Coordinates of C-alpha atoms and ligand atoms in Angstrom, one line a residue:
M14 CA -41.9 -0.6 -34.8
T15 CA -38.1 -0.3 -34.9
T16 CA -35.8 1.0 -32.4
H17 CA -34.9 4.3 -33.3
S18 CA -31.3 4.6 -35.2
D19 CA -32.2 7.5 -37.5
A20 CA -31.8 10.2 -34.9
E21 CA -28.5 11.9 -36.2
S22 CA -28.9 10.7 -40.0
P23 CA -28.1 13.1 -42.5
E24 CA -31.9 13.0 -44.1
T25 CA -33.0 14.6 -40.6
R26 CA -30.0 16.6 -39.8
I27 CA -29.0 18.2 -43.2
G28 CA -31.8 17.9 -45.4
K29 CA -35.1 19.3 -45.4
D30 CA -38.4 17.0 -43.6
F31 CA -41.3 16.5 -45.4
V32 CA -43.3 19.2 -43.8
R33 CA -40.3 21.8 -45.0
T34 CA -40.8 20.2 -48.4
I35 CA -44.1 20.5 -48.6
I36 CA -44.1 24.3 -47.2
D37 CA -41.6 25.2 -49.8
A38 CA -43.3 23.9 -52.7
H39 CA -46.5 25.8 -51.5
I40 CA -44.2 28.9 -51.5
A41 CA -43.3 28.2 -54.7
E42 CA -46.4 27.8 -56.3
N43 CA -47.7 30.6 -54.6
K44 CA -51.0 28.4 -53.0
Y45 CA -51.6 31.0 -50.1
D46 CA -51.6 34.5 -50.5
Q47 CA -47.8 35.9 -50.4
G48 CA -46.1 32.5 -49.5
R49 CA -48.2 32.6 -46.3
V50 CA -47.4 30.1 -43.5
Q51 CA -49.4 29.3 -40.7
T52 CA -49.9 26.6 -38.2
R53 CA -51.4 26.1 -34.8
F54 CA -50.7 23.9 -31.6
P55 CA -53.5 22.1 -30.7
P56 CA -53.8 20.9 -27.6
E57 CA -56.6 19.2 -25.3
P58 CA -56.6 21.3 -22.0
N59 CA -57.0 17.6 -20.2
G60 CA -53.8 17.0 -19.0
Y61 CA -50.0 18.6 -18.6
L62 CA -48.2 18.6 -21.8
H63 CA -45.4 15.5 -22.0
I64 CA -41.9 15.2 -24.7
G65 CA -44.1 14.1 -27.4
H66 CA -45.9 17.4 -27.3
A67 CA -42.9 19.0 -27.1
K68 CA -42.1 17.6 -30.6
S69 CA -45.0 18.9 -32.0
I70 CA -44.5 22.4 -30.3
C71 CA -40.9 22.8 -31.7
L72 CA -42.3 22.1 -35.0
N73 CA -45.4 24.2 -35.0
F74 CA -44.1 27.1 -33.5
G75 CA -40.3 26.3 -35.5
L76 CA -41.8 26.6 -38.9
A77 CA -43.7 29.9 -37.9
R78 CA -40.4 31.2 -36.8
E79 CA -38.6 30.0 -40.0
Y80 CA -41.1 30.9 -42.9
D81 CA -41.7 34.4 -40.8
G82 CA -45.5 32.9 -40.3
K83 CA -47.9 32.6 -37.8
C84 CA -48.7 30.3 -34.9
F85 CA -51.4 30.1 -32.5
L86 CA -51.8 28.4 -29.6
R87 CA -54.9 27.1 -29.5
F88 CA -57.1 24.9 -27.2
D89 CA -59.3 22.0 -28.1
D90 CA -61.9 22.1 -25.7
T91 CA -64.8 20.4 -26.5
N92 CA -64.9 18.0 -24.3
P93 CA -66.0 19.6 -21.2
S94 CA -66.1 16.8 -18.4
K95 CA -62.1 16.4 -18.9
E96 CA -61.0 20.1 -19.0
E97 CA -59.9 22.3 -16.6
Q98 CA -58.2 25.7 -16.2
E99 CA -55.5 24.2 -14.4
Y100 CA -54.2 22.4 -17.5
V101 CA -54.8 25.8 -19.3
D102 CA -52.2 27.7 -17.2
S103 CA -50.2 24.8 -17.1
I104 CA -49.6 24.2 -21.1
Q105 CA -49.2 28.0 -21.2
E106 CA -46.3 28.4 -18.8
D107 CA -44.8 25.1 -20.6
V108 CA -44.8 26.2 -24.3
R109 CA -43.1 29.4 -22.9
W110 CA -40.7 28.0 -21.1
L111 CA -39.6 25.8 -24.2
G112 CA -39.4 29.5 -25.5
F113 CA -42.0 30.0 -27.4
D114 CA -44.7 32.4 -27.8
W115 CA -48.4 32.2 -29.8
D116 CA -49.3 35.0 -32.0
E117 CA -52.4 34.7 -30.6
K118 CA -54.2 32.2 -28.0
R119 CA -57.8 31.1 -29.1
F120 CA -60.2 28.1 -27.6
A121 CA -62.3 26.0 -29.8
S122 CA -65.1 27.0 -27.9
D123 CA -64.5 30.9 -28.9
Y124 CA -66.3 29.2 -32.3
F125 CA -69.2 27.2 -30.8
D126 CA -71.4 29.8 -32.3
R127 CA -70.1 29.7 -35.9
I128 CA -69.2 26.0 -35.8
Y129 CA -72.9 25.4 -34.9
A130 CA -74.0 27.8 -38.0
F131 CA -71.9 25.0 -40.1
A132 CA -73.9 22.5 -38.6
E133 CA -77.2 24.2 -39.8
Q134 CA -75.6 24.7 -43.2
L135 CA -75.1 21.1 -43.7
I136 CA -78.9 20.0 -42.4
Q137 CA -80.0 23.0 -45.2
M138 CA -78.1 21.1 -47.8
G139 CA -79.0 17.8 -47.1
K140 CA -75.7 16.6 -45.7
A141 CA -76.4 15.9 -42.2
Y142 CA -79.5 14.6 -40.0
V143 CA -80.3 14.1 -36.5
D144 CA -80.2 10.2 -35.7
D145 CA -82.2 8.8 -32.8
L146 CA -80.0 5.2 -32.8
S147 CA -78.2 4.4 -29.7
A148 CA -74.6 5.0 -29.6
E149 CA -74.6 1.0 -29.5
E150 CA -76.9 0.7 -32.6
I151 CA -74.5 3.4 -34.3
R152 CA -71.4 1.1 -34.0
E153 CA -73.3 -2.0 -35.3
Y154 CA -74.6 -0.1 -37.8
R155 CA -71.4 1.0 -39.1
G156 CA -70.4 -2.3 -40.3
T157 CA -66.8 -3.4 -40.0
L158 CA -63.4 -3.1 -42.4
T159 CA -64.9 -5.9 -44.5
E160 CA -68.5 -5.3 -44.4
P161 CA -70.4 -1.8 -45.5
G162 CA -72.4 -0.3 -43.1
K163 CA -75.7 0.3 -43.3
P164 CA -78.2 3.3 -43.0
S165 CA -80.3 4.5 -40.1
P166 CA -83.3 4.6 -40.3
F167 CA -83.8 7.7 -39.6
R168 CA -80.9 9.0 -42.3
E169 CA -83.8 10.3 -45.1
R170 CA -85.5 12.7 -42.8
S171 CA -86.0 15.8 -44.0
A172 CA -84.1 19.0 -43.9
E173 CA -86.9 20.9 -42.0
E174 CA -87.0 17.7 -39.5
N175 CA -83.3 17.4 -38.9
L176 CA -83.6 21.3 -38.4
D177 CA -86.2 21.5 -35.7
L178 CA -84.5 18.6 -34.2
F179 CA -81.2 20.1 -33.9
R180 CA -82.4 22.9 -32.7
R181 CA -84.4 21.3 -30.1
M182 CA -81.5 19.3 -29.0
R183 CA -79.7 22.4 -28.5
A184 CA -82.7 23.9 -26.5
G185 CA -82.3 20.8 -24.2
E186 CA -85.2 19.4 -25.1
F187 CA -84.0 15.7 -25.2
P188 CA -81.5 14.0 -22.6
D189 CA -78.2 12.8 -23.2
G190 CA -77.3 10.5 -25.3
S191 CA -80.7 10.3 -27.1
R192 CA -79.6 11.9 -30.3
V193 CA -76.4 12.9 -32.2
L194 CA -76.1 14.8 -35.7
R195 CA -74.4 12.7 -37.9
A196 CA -72.7 13.8 -41.7
K197 CA -74.7 12.4 -44.4
I198 CA -71.6 10.6 -46.4
D199 CA -71.5 7.1 -47.7
M200 CA -72.2 4.0 -45.1
A201 CA -70.6 1.8 -47.5
A202 CA -67.3 4.0 -47.9
P203 CA -63.9 1.9 -47.2
N204 CA -62.6 4.5 -44.8
M205 CA -65.0 3.8 -41.5
V206 CA -64.5 7.3 -40.5
M207 CA -66.4 8.4 -43.5
R208 CA -69.7 6.2 -43.0
D209 CA -71.5 8.9 -41.5
P210 CA -69.4 10.4 -38.7
T211 CA -71.0 11.8 -35.7
L212 CA -71.1 15.7 -35.6
Y213 CA -72.7 16.8 -32.5
R214 CA -73.4 15.0 -29.8
I215 CA -75.8 16.1 -26.5
K216 CA -74.1 16.8 -23.3
R217 CA -74.7 18.4 -20.2
A218 CA -71.6 19.3 -18.6
H219 CA -70.4 22.6 -17.2
H220 CA -67.7 23.9 -19.3
H221 CA -64.7 25.3 -18.0
R222 CA -65.3 28.9 -20.6
T223 CA -68.9 29.0 -22.1
G224 CA -70.1 27.5 -18.3
D225 CA -74.0 25.8 -19.3
A226 CA -74.6 28.0 -22.3
W227 CA -74.3 24.9 -24.6
C228 CA -75.7 21.3 -23.8
I229 CA -74.7 19.8 -27.2
Y230 CA -70.8 19.9 -28.2
P231 CA -69.0 19.4 -31.8
M232 CA -66.9 16.6 -32.2
Y233 CA -63.3 16.5 -32.9
D234 CA -63.6 15.8 -36.4
F235 CA -66.1 18.6 -37.0
T236 CA -64.3 21.2 -35.0
H237 CA -60.6 20.9 -35.8
C238 CA -60.7 21.6 -39.2
L239 CA -63.5 24.2 -38.7
S240 CA -61.3 26.0 -36.2
D241 CA -58.2 25.6 -38.8
A242 CA -60.1 27.8 -41.1
I243 CA -61.7 30.5 -39.2
E244 CA -58.0 30.9 -37.7
G245 CA -56.7 31.3 -41.5
V246 CA -54.3 28.1 -40.6
T247 CA -52.7 26.9 -43.8
H248 CA -50.3 23.7 -42.7
S249 CA -52.7 21.7 -39.7
I250 CA -50.4 18.8 -39.0
C251 CA -51.2 16.6 -36.5
T252 CA -49.8 13.1 -35.6
L253 CA -50.3 9.5 -37.8
E254 CA -53.5 8.3 -36.0
F255 CA -55.1 11.1 -37.7
E256 CA -54.5 9.5 -41.3
N257 CA -57.9 8.8 -41.9
N258 CA -59.6 11.3 -40.5
R259 CA -57.8 13.4 -43.4
E260 CA -60.6 12.6 -45.3
L261 CA -63.3 13.8 -43.3
Y262 CA -61.5 16.6 -42.8
D263 CA -61.5 17.8 -46.5
W264 CA -65.1 16.5 -46.7
V265 CA -66.3 19.4 -43.9
L266 CA -64.1 22.3 -45.4
D267 CA -65.0 21.6 -49.0
T268 CA -68.6 20.9 -48.3
V269 CA -69.3 23.9 -46.4
A270 CA -66.8 25.7 -49.0
A271 CA -66.7 28.9 -47.1
F272 CA -63.0 29.3 -46.8
P273 CA -61.5 30.3 -50.1
E274 CA -57.7 29.4 -49.0
R275 CA -58.2 26.4 -46.7
P276 CA -56.0 24.5 -44.8
Y277 CA -54.6 20.8 -45.5
Q278 CA -54.0 18.4 -42.9
Y279 CA -50.2 16.6 -43.0
E280 CA -49.4 13.9 -40.8
F281 CA -46.2 13.0 -39.3
A282 CA -44.8 10.2 -36.5
R283 CA -45.9 10.9 -32.8
L284 CA -42.9 10.4 -30.6
N285 CA -42.4 7.3 -28.5
L286 CA -39.7 7.7 -25.9
T287 CA -38.3 4.5 -24.2
Y288 CA -39.1 3.4 -20.4
T289 CA -41.6 5.9 -20.1
V290 CA -45.5 6.3 -21.7
L291 CA -46.5 9.1 -23.6
S292 CA -50.3 9.5 -23.4
K293 CA -52.1 11.5 -20.8
R294 CA -54.6 8.9 -20.6
K295 CA -51.9 6.9 -18.9
L296 CA -50.2 9.7 -17.2
I297 CA -53.3 10.8 -15.4
Q298 CA -53.4 7.3 -14.3
L299 CA -50.4 7.8 -12.6
V300 CA -51.4 10.9 -11.2
S301 CA -54.6 10.3 -10.1
E302 CA -53.7 6.6 -8.4
G303 CA -50.5 8.3 -6.6
H304 CA -47.7 6.3 -8.3
V305 CA -45.9 9.9 -8.6
S306 CA -46.1 12.5 -6.8
G307 CA -48.0 14.8 -9.6
W308 CA -47.8 16.0 -13.5
S309 CA -44.8 17.3 -12.6
D310 CA -43.1 14.9 -10.5
P311 CA -39.5 15.0 -12.1
R312 CA -40.1 11.0 -13.3
M313 CA -42.1 11.9 -15.3
P314 CA -42.1 12.6 -19.4
T315 CA -44.2 15.8 -18.6
I316 CA -42.7 19.2 -19.5
S317 CA -43.1 19.8 -16.1
G318 CA -41.9 16.8 -14.8
L319 CA -38.5 17.3 -16.6
R320 CA -38.4 21.2 -15.9
R321 CA -38.0 20.2 -12.2
R322 CA -35.4 17.3 -13.0
G323 CA -33.1 19.7 -14.4
Y324 CA -34.0 19.2 -17.8
T325 CA -33.5 22.6 -20.0
P326 CA -35.4 24.4 -22.8
E327 CA -32.1 24.0 -24.9
A328 CA -31.7 20.6 -24.0
L329 CA -35.4 19.5 -25.1
R330 CA -35.8 21.5 -28.5
D331 CA -32.0 19.8 -29.2
F332 CA -33.7 16.9 -28.6
C333 CA -36.3 17.9 -30.7
D334 CA -34.3 18.6 -33.6
R335 CA -32.3 15.6 -33.6
I336 CA -35.3 13.3 -33.4
G337 CA -36.5 15.3 -36.6
V338 CA -40.1 15.1 -38.3
S339 CA -40.9 11.7 -40.5
K340 CA -43.7 9.7 -41.3
A341 CA -42.5 6.5 -39.8
N342 CA -43.4 5.4 -36.3
S343 CA -40.4 4.8 -34.5
M344 CA -39.1 4.1 -30.4
V345 CA -36.7 6.5 -29.6
D346 CA -34.0 6.0 -26.6
F347 CA -34.5 7.7 -23.7
A348 CA -30.3 7.6 -23.5
L349 CA -30.9 10.3 -26.2
L350 CA -32.6 12.8 -24.4
E351 CA -30.4 12.4 -21.7
H352 CA -27.2 12.4 -24.1
C353 CA -29.1 16.3 -25.3
V354 CA -29.4 17.5 -21.2
R355 CA -25.9 16.5 -20.5
E356 CA -24.3 18.2 -23.8
D357 CA -26.6 21.2 -22.2
L358 CA -25.5 21.1 -18.9
N359 CA -21.7 20.1 -19.2
A360 CA -21.3 23.4 -20.8
R361 CA -22.8 25.3 -18.4
A362 CA -23.3 23.6 -15.1
P363 CA -21.2 25.0 -12.2
R364 CA -19.1 22.1 -10.4
V365 CA -19.3 21.8 -7.0
M366 CA -19.3 19.0 -4.3
G367 CA -21.3 16.7 -2.5
V368 CA -20.9 13.4 -1.1
L369 CA -23.7 10.9 -1.5
D370 CA -22.7 8.1 0.5
P371 CA -20.5 9.3 3.2
V372 CA -17.7 8.1 5.1
R373 CA -15.5 9.7 7.7
L374 CA -11.9 10.0 6.2
V375 CA -9.6 11.1 9.0
I376 CA -6.4 12.5 8.2
E377 CA -3.7 11.5 11.1
N378 CA -1.2 14.0 10.6
Y379 CA -3.1 17.3 10.0
P380 CA -3.3 19.9 12.3
E381 CA -5.8 20.0 14.6
G382 CA -8.2 23.2 14.2
Q383 CA -6.6 24.5 11.0
V384 CA -8.5 24.7 8.2
D385 CA -7.4 25.3 4.3
E386 CA -10.1 27.7 2.1
F387 CA -9.3 26.3 -1.0
D388 CA -10.7 28.7 -4.1
M389 CA -11.8 26.4 -6.4
P390 CA -13.2 27.6 -10.3
F391 CA -17.1 26.9 -11.2
H392 CA -16.4 25.6 -14.1
P393 CA -12.7 24.7 -15.7
E394 CA -13.2 26.4 -19.1
D395 CA -15.8 29.1 -17.9
E396 CA -14.0 31.8 -16.1
S397 CA -17.2 34.0 -16.5
Q398 CA -18.5 32.1 -13.7
G399 CA -15.8 32.6 -10.8
S400 CA -15.1 30.4 -8.2
R401 CA -16.1 29.7 -4.4
I402 CA -14.0 28.8 -1.3
V403 CA -14.1 25.3 -0.3
P404 CA -13.1 24.8 3.4
F405 CA -10.8 21.7 4.3
S406 CA -9.9 20.4 7.6
K407 CA -8.8 17.7 9.6
V408 CA -11.9 15.2 9.5
L409 CA -13.7 15.0 5.9
Y410 CA -16.1 12.7 4.1
I411 CA -15.5 11.0 1.4
E412 CA -17.9 8.3 -1.1
R413 CA -18.0 5.0 0.4
E414 CA -17.6 3.3 -2.8
D415 CA -14.3 5.2 -3.4
F416 CA -12.3 2.9 -0.5
M417 CA -11.9 -0.6 -0.8
E418 CA -10.0 -2.7 1.6
E419 CA -8.8 -5.1 -0.8
P420 CA -9.4 -3.9 -4.2
P421 CA -9.1 -5.4 -7.3
K422 CA -7.0 -4.5 -10.7
K423 CA -8.5 -1.8 -12.1
F424 CA -9.6 0.4 -8.7
F425 CA -7.8 3.3 -8.5
R426 CA -9.6 5.0 -5.9
L427 CA -8.5 4.5 -1.9
A428 CA -7.1 1.7 -0.5
P429 CA -4.7 0.6 2.5
G430 CA -1.4 2.3 1.5
R431 CA -2.6 3.6 -1.6
E432 CA -2.0 7.5 -2.2
V433 CA -5.0 9.5 -4.2
R434 CA -5.3 13.0 -5.1
L435 CA -8.4 14.8 -3.0
R436 CA -9.5 17.4 -5.3
Y437 CA -8.1 20.8 -5.4
A438 CA -6.5 19.7 -2.1
Y439 CA -4.1 17.5 -1.4
Y440 CA -2.7 14.0 -2.1
V441 CA -3.7 11.7 1.2
T442 CA -2.4 8.2 1.6
C443 CA -4.4 5.7 3.5
T444 CA -3.2 3.9 7.0
G445 CA -6.2 2.1 8.0
V446 CA -9.6 1.7 8.7
E447 CA -11.9 1.7 12.1
K448 CA -15.1 -0.9 11.6
D449 CA -18.0 -0.9 13.9
A450 CA -19.1 -4.5 15.6
D451 CA -20.7 -5.5 12.5
G452 CA -17.6 -4.9 10.2
R453 CA -18.8 -2.0 8.5
I454 CA -16.2 0.5 7.9
T455 CA -17.1 3.7 10.1
E456 CA -13.5 5.6 9.8
I457 CA -10.8 5.4 7.1
R458 CA -7.5 6.8 8.2
C459 CA -4.8 8.5 6.4
T460 CA -2.0 10.6 6.2
Y461 CA -1.8 14.2 4.0
D462 CA 1.6 15.6 2.2
P463 CA 1.6 19.3 2.7
E464 CA 3.8 19.7 -0.1
T465 CA 1.2 18.6 -2.3
K466 CA -1.2 21.5 -1.8
G467 CA -3.7 22.4 -4.4
G468 CA -3.6 19.2 -5.5
W469 CA 0.0 18.5 -7.2
S470 CA 3.2 17.0 -6.1
K471 CA 6.0 19.2 -6.8
D472 CA 8.4 16.0 -6.9
G473 CA 6.0 15.3 -10.1
R474 CA 4.9 11.9 -8.1
K475 CA 1.4 10.8 -9.8
V476 CA -1.5 8.9 -8.5
K477 CA -3.8 7.8 -10.5
G478 CA -7.4 8.6 -8.8
T479 CA -8.8 12.0 -7.6
L480 CA -11.7 12.1 -5.3
H481 CA -14.3 14.0 -4.2
W482 CA -15.0 15.1 -0.3
V483 CA -16.3 17.3 2.0
S484 CA -15.4 18.7 5.2
E485 CA -17.1 17.5 8.7
A486 CA -17.1 20.6 10.2
H487 CA -18.5 22.3 7.2
A488 CA -20.5 20.1 5.5
V489 CA -24.3 21.0 4.4
P490 CA -26.9 18.0 5.2
A491 CA -29.0 17.9 2.6
E492 CA -31.9 14.9 1.2
V493 CA -31.1 13.8 -2.8
R494 CA -33.3 12.3 -4.8
L495 CA -31.8 9.9 -7.6
Y496 CA -33.8 9.0 -10.0
D497 CA -34.1 6.0 -12.3
K498 CA -36.4 4.7 -14.9
L499 CA -39.8 5.3 -14.5
F500 CA -40.8 1.4 -15.5
S501 CA -38.5 -1.8 -15.9
V502 CA -39.5 -2.5 -19.7
E503 CA -38.6 -0.7 -22.7
N504 CA -41.8 -0.4 -23.9
P505 CA -44.5 -0.2 -21.1
A506 CA -47.6 0.0 -23.9
A507 CA -47.2 -2.8 -25.7
V508 CA -47.2 -5.6 -22.9
K509 CA -50.1 -7.8 -23.4
D510 CA -52.2 -8.7 -20.5
R511 CA -50.1 -6.7 -18.1
D512 CA -51.6 -3.4 -17.1
F513 CA -49.0 -0.9 -17.5
K514 CA -48.8 0.3 -14.1
E515 CA -47.4 -3.1 -12.7
L516 CA -44.7 -2.3 -15.1
L517 CA -43.3 0.6 -13.4
N518 CA -39.8 0.3 -11.7
P519 CA -39.9 0.0 -8.4
E520 CA -36.7 1.9 -7.8
S521 CA -37.0 4.8 -10.0
L522 CA -36.3 6.9 -6.9
T523 CA -34.2 6.8 -4.2
T524 CA -33.5 9.2 -1.5
V525 CA -30.2 9.6 0.3
Q526 CA -29.0 12.0 3.1
A527 CA -25.9 13.5 1.5
L528 CA -23.6 15.9 2.8
L529 CA -22.6 18.9 0.2
E530 CA -20.2 21.8 0.2
P531 CA -21.1 24.7 1.9
C532 CA -21.9 27.0 -1.1
L533 CA -25.0 24.6 -1.8
A534 CA -26.7 25.6 1.4
H535 CA -28.3 28.7 0.2
Q536 CA -29.0 28.2 -3.7
E537 CA -32.2 29.5 -5.2
P538 CA -34.6 26.4 -6.1
G539 CA -34.2 25.4 -9.7
W540 CA -30.3 25.9 -9.7
L541 CA -28.2 23.7 -11.9
C542 CA -25.0 22.2 -10.9
Q543 CA -22.6 19.0 -11.6
F544 CA -22.1 17.3 -8.4
E545 CA -18.7 16.4 -9.8
R546 CA -18.1 12.6 -10.5
L547 CA -21.6 11.8 -9.5
G548 CA -23.6 13.8 -12.2
Y549 CA -26.3 17.0 -13.3
F550 CA -28.2 17.7 -9.9
C551 CA -30.4 20.7 -9.3
A552 CA -32.1 22.4 -6.5
D553 CA -35.4 21.1 -6.4
A554 CA -38.5 24.0 -7.8
K555 CA -40.9 22.9 -4.8
D556 CA -39.2 21.8 -2.0
H557 CA -35.6 22.9 -2.0
A558 CA -35.2 26.1 0.5
P559 CA -32.5 28.3 1.3
G560 CA -31.0 26.6 4.5
K561 CA -32.8 22.9 3.6
P562 CA -31.5 22.1 0.7
V563 CA -32.8 19.7 -1.5
F564 CA -31.5 18.0 -4.7
N565 CA -32.6 16.1 -7.2
R566 CA -30.5 14.3 -9.7
T567 CA -31.1 14.8 -13.4
A568 CA -28.6 12.8 -15.1
T569 CA -25.5 10.6 -14.6
L570 CA -22.4 11.1 -16.2
R571 CA -22.0 8.1 -18.1
D572 CA -23.3 8.8 -21.5
T573 CA -25.1 5.6 -22.7
W574 CA -26.1 7.2 -26.1
A575 CA -22.8 7.7 -27.2
K576 CA -22.2 3.4 -27.2
I577 CA -25.9 3.2 -28.5
A578 CA -25.0 5.7 -31.5
Q579 CA -22.2 4.0 -32.6
K580 CA -23.3 0.0 -32.5
S581 CA -26.4 1.3 -34.8
Ligands
ATP29 P1 -52.2 12.1 -25.3 O1 -52.1 11.2 -26.7 O2 -51.0 12.2 -24.7 O3 -53.4 12.4 -24.9 P2 -53.0 13.8 -27.4 O4 -52.6 13.7 -29.0 O5 -54.6 13.5 -27.0 O6 -51.8 13.3 -26.8 P3 -53.5 16.2 -28.0 O7 -53.5 17.3 -26.6 O8 -54.5 16.5 -28.4 O9 -53.1 15.5 -26.8 O10 -52.0 17.2 -28.4 C1 -51.9 18.2 -29.0 C2 -50.8 18.5 -30.1 O11 -49.9 17.5 -29.6 C3 -51.5 16.9 -30.8 O12 -51.4 17.9 -32.8 C4 -50.9 15.7 -31.1 O13 -50.9 15.4 -32.8 C5 -49.8 16.3 -30.6 N1 -48.8 15.0 -29.9 C6 -49.5 14.6 -28.9 N2 -48.7 13.6 -28.6 C7 -47.8 13.5 -29.5 C8 -46.1 12.8 -29.7 N3 -46.2 11.7 -28.6 N4 -45.6 13.4 -30.5 C9 -46.0 14.1 -31.2 N5 -46.9 15.1 -31.2 C10 -48.0 14.4 -30.3
MG30 MG1 -55.7 14.2 -28.4

C-alpha cells in the first residue's frame, strides 16, 4: 500500500475513471436496453456508515445521476444476528444527508422466497447439494491454494434426496450448523471461492424484518448477485476484496439463466484513511467498549461522527471527488479530508470570536463603566451574512498564548511595551502584568489609544499583531471540545502484535472552558462558524443548547494538506 499522492492527479480529476469508461463502452455497444444504467448501494445494516461508505455512495448514486439512470438503496440483511433497525434508520439518514436519494429502497430479505426458489432450481439441475460435514470439516476438505480440495462424501446425493433434505432444513428439522447447502462446482478450482461454496446455512435467529419465518439464510455470494439481477442492476460495483467472488457471481447468474440482461460486478479500491480505522467490525468495538461516546462521537470516521464534528455534505462529496475511483489500493491522508472541510467552511462560515484559554486584560485608561459597541461583519467577503454587535469594555479576555513576557524574535503578539491591535477595536500597549504566588500571570495591564477606534491608526502607525478578545462583562462561558487524531499511528490496522485499541490517541479529546462573544449564546445546534484565528467550530448537535453552549472544533485553520501536496 502506498501513501496517496494521486488525489489531485490529472487522471482522476479530468479523465474518466475506469468505471465510467466501462459504462461509456456499454452505452456505445448498447449492452443494456437503451443505454440503461442501474446501480445500487448495498450496506449491511450492522453498523453506522463511515467515510469509506461515502465513497461508494458518491460513486453509485453519482453514476445514476450522471447517466440518467437509477440507484437503489438495498439493505443486505442476510445475517440476522448482527442487524438492527437502528442501523437501517441511521444509514438512510446518512445517505440523505450526503445529498442523495434512492429510486427505490429494497431489502435482500424481500427476495428470500425467490432466492430459495433458485436454490431448489440448482438442486434440481444437479448443481447444488446438502452437505452434512461440519464447518470445520468443510474447511479441511476445501484444500489450500497449493492443494486441491477433496469432495465431501455427501457430494453425490441424488437431486431427490437433496431436495428433501433442503426442504427439511427449511422446515426446521435440523439443528443450527448441522447441514448446509453447497453449490456443486469444482473442488479443484484454482479460485478457492469456487470449491463448492456454501449457499445456505441453518441459523435460528430473529430477523429484524422476517421475524422467525426462516431458520435458513442465504449466504452473501448467493444473495448478492441474485438481488442485483432481480432489481435489474446493470453495474454492480464493490470493493477489491470481492475480486475472487466475481467468478461465483457469474456462475450463479449464468447457471440459473433467468436474467437475459444480467448485471456484472466491477471492483474498485476501498478507501483507507490515515489515523483511523474504516471497518465496521473495529468501529463497533470502539463503541461497545466505550472508547468513544458512540457511533456519532465527533472523533469517529462515521458519517454521523463527521457531521457532528462539523463536516458538511459538500466537503465530503468534494473529498470523494478528489480521491477519485481506481483499482489501486492506497492510503489517503486525513489532511486531505480536513483540507476539503476548510475550503468549504472558509467560503461560508461566519467569523466570530471566542477565547479558549482566557487571561484577563485590563485597560488602565479606559473609562470604568463605558462600553463600545462594534458592529462586526460575520464574513469579510460575504455581505449577505450581515453583522453583529460585539461589546468592548475596560476588562477583556485574550488568549493566554497571545502574550509573552520575554518574547522570541518572531513573536508578534502582545509583550511588555509592545502595541497590538484588538480585532476591530483599538490598539493597546502592554504596561505590565500581575502574577499569583506561583508566578502564573493573572492579569495583563495595558493602555489603549482612543484615536485607533475600529482598529486603525489615523497617523499610519502599524502594528504587527491582531488579537481576538471578549469583554469580561459580556462573555458567554462555554464548553469547547478540541479534537485530535483518533489514533496515534498512521495505519493502526497494519500494526502487528498489538490490539488496534492500544494505539488510540489518549489526547484525541481535550475539553476546555472557553469564553465566547455574546452572539454565541443562542445559536442552534449544528451551527457552523470560524472562531477567528482558532479554527472552524460547530455547536454540538447533542449537548449544545441555547443558554448552555457546547462547541466542537471541526478543524484548525492550519492547512497541512497544502504542504503534503506540494512535496509529492
Ligand atoms: P466494513 O468493512 O466497514 O464492515 P463492509 O464492506 O462490510 O464494510 P457494507 O455495509 O457491506 O460494509 O458496505 C456497503 C458498500 O460500501 C459495499 O459496496 C462496500 O464495498 C462499500 N464499502 C465499504 N467500505 C468501503 C471503503 N472503505 N471504501 C469504499 N467502499 C466501501
Ligand atoms: Mg460487507
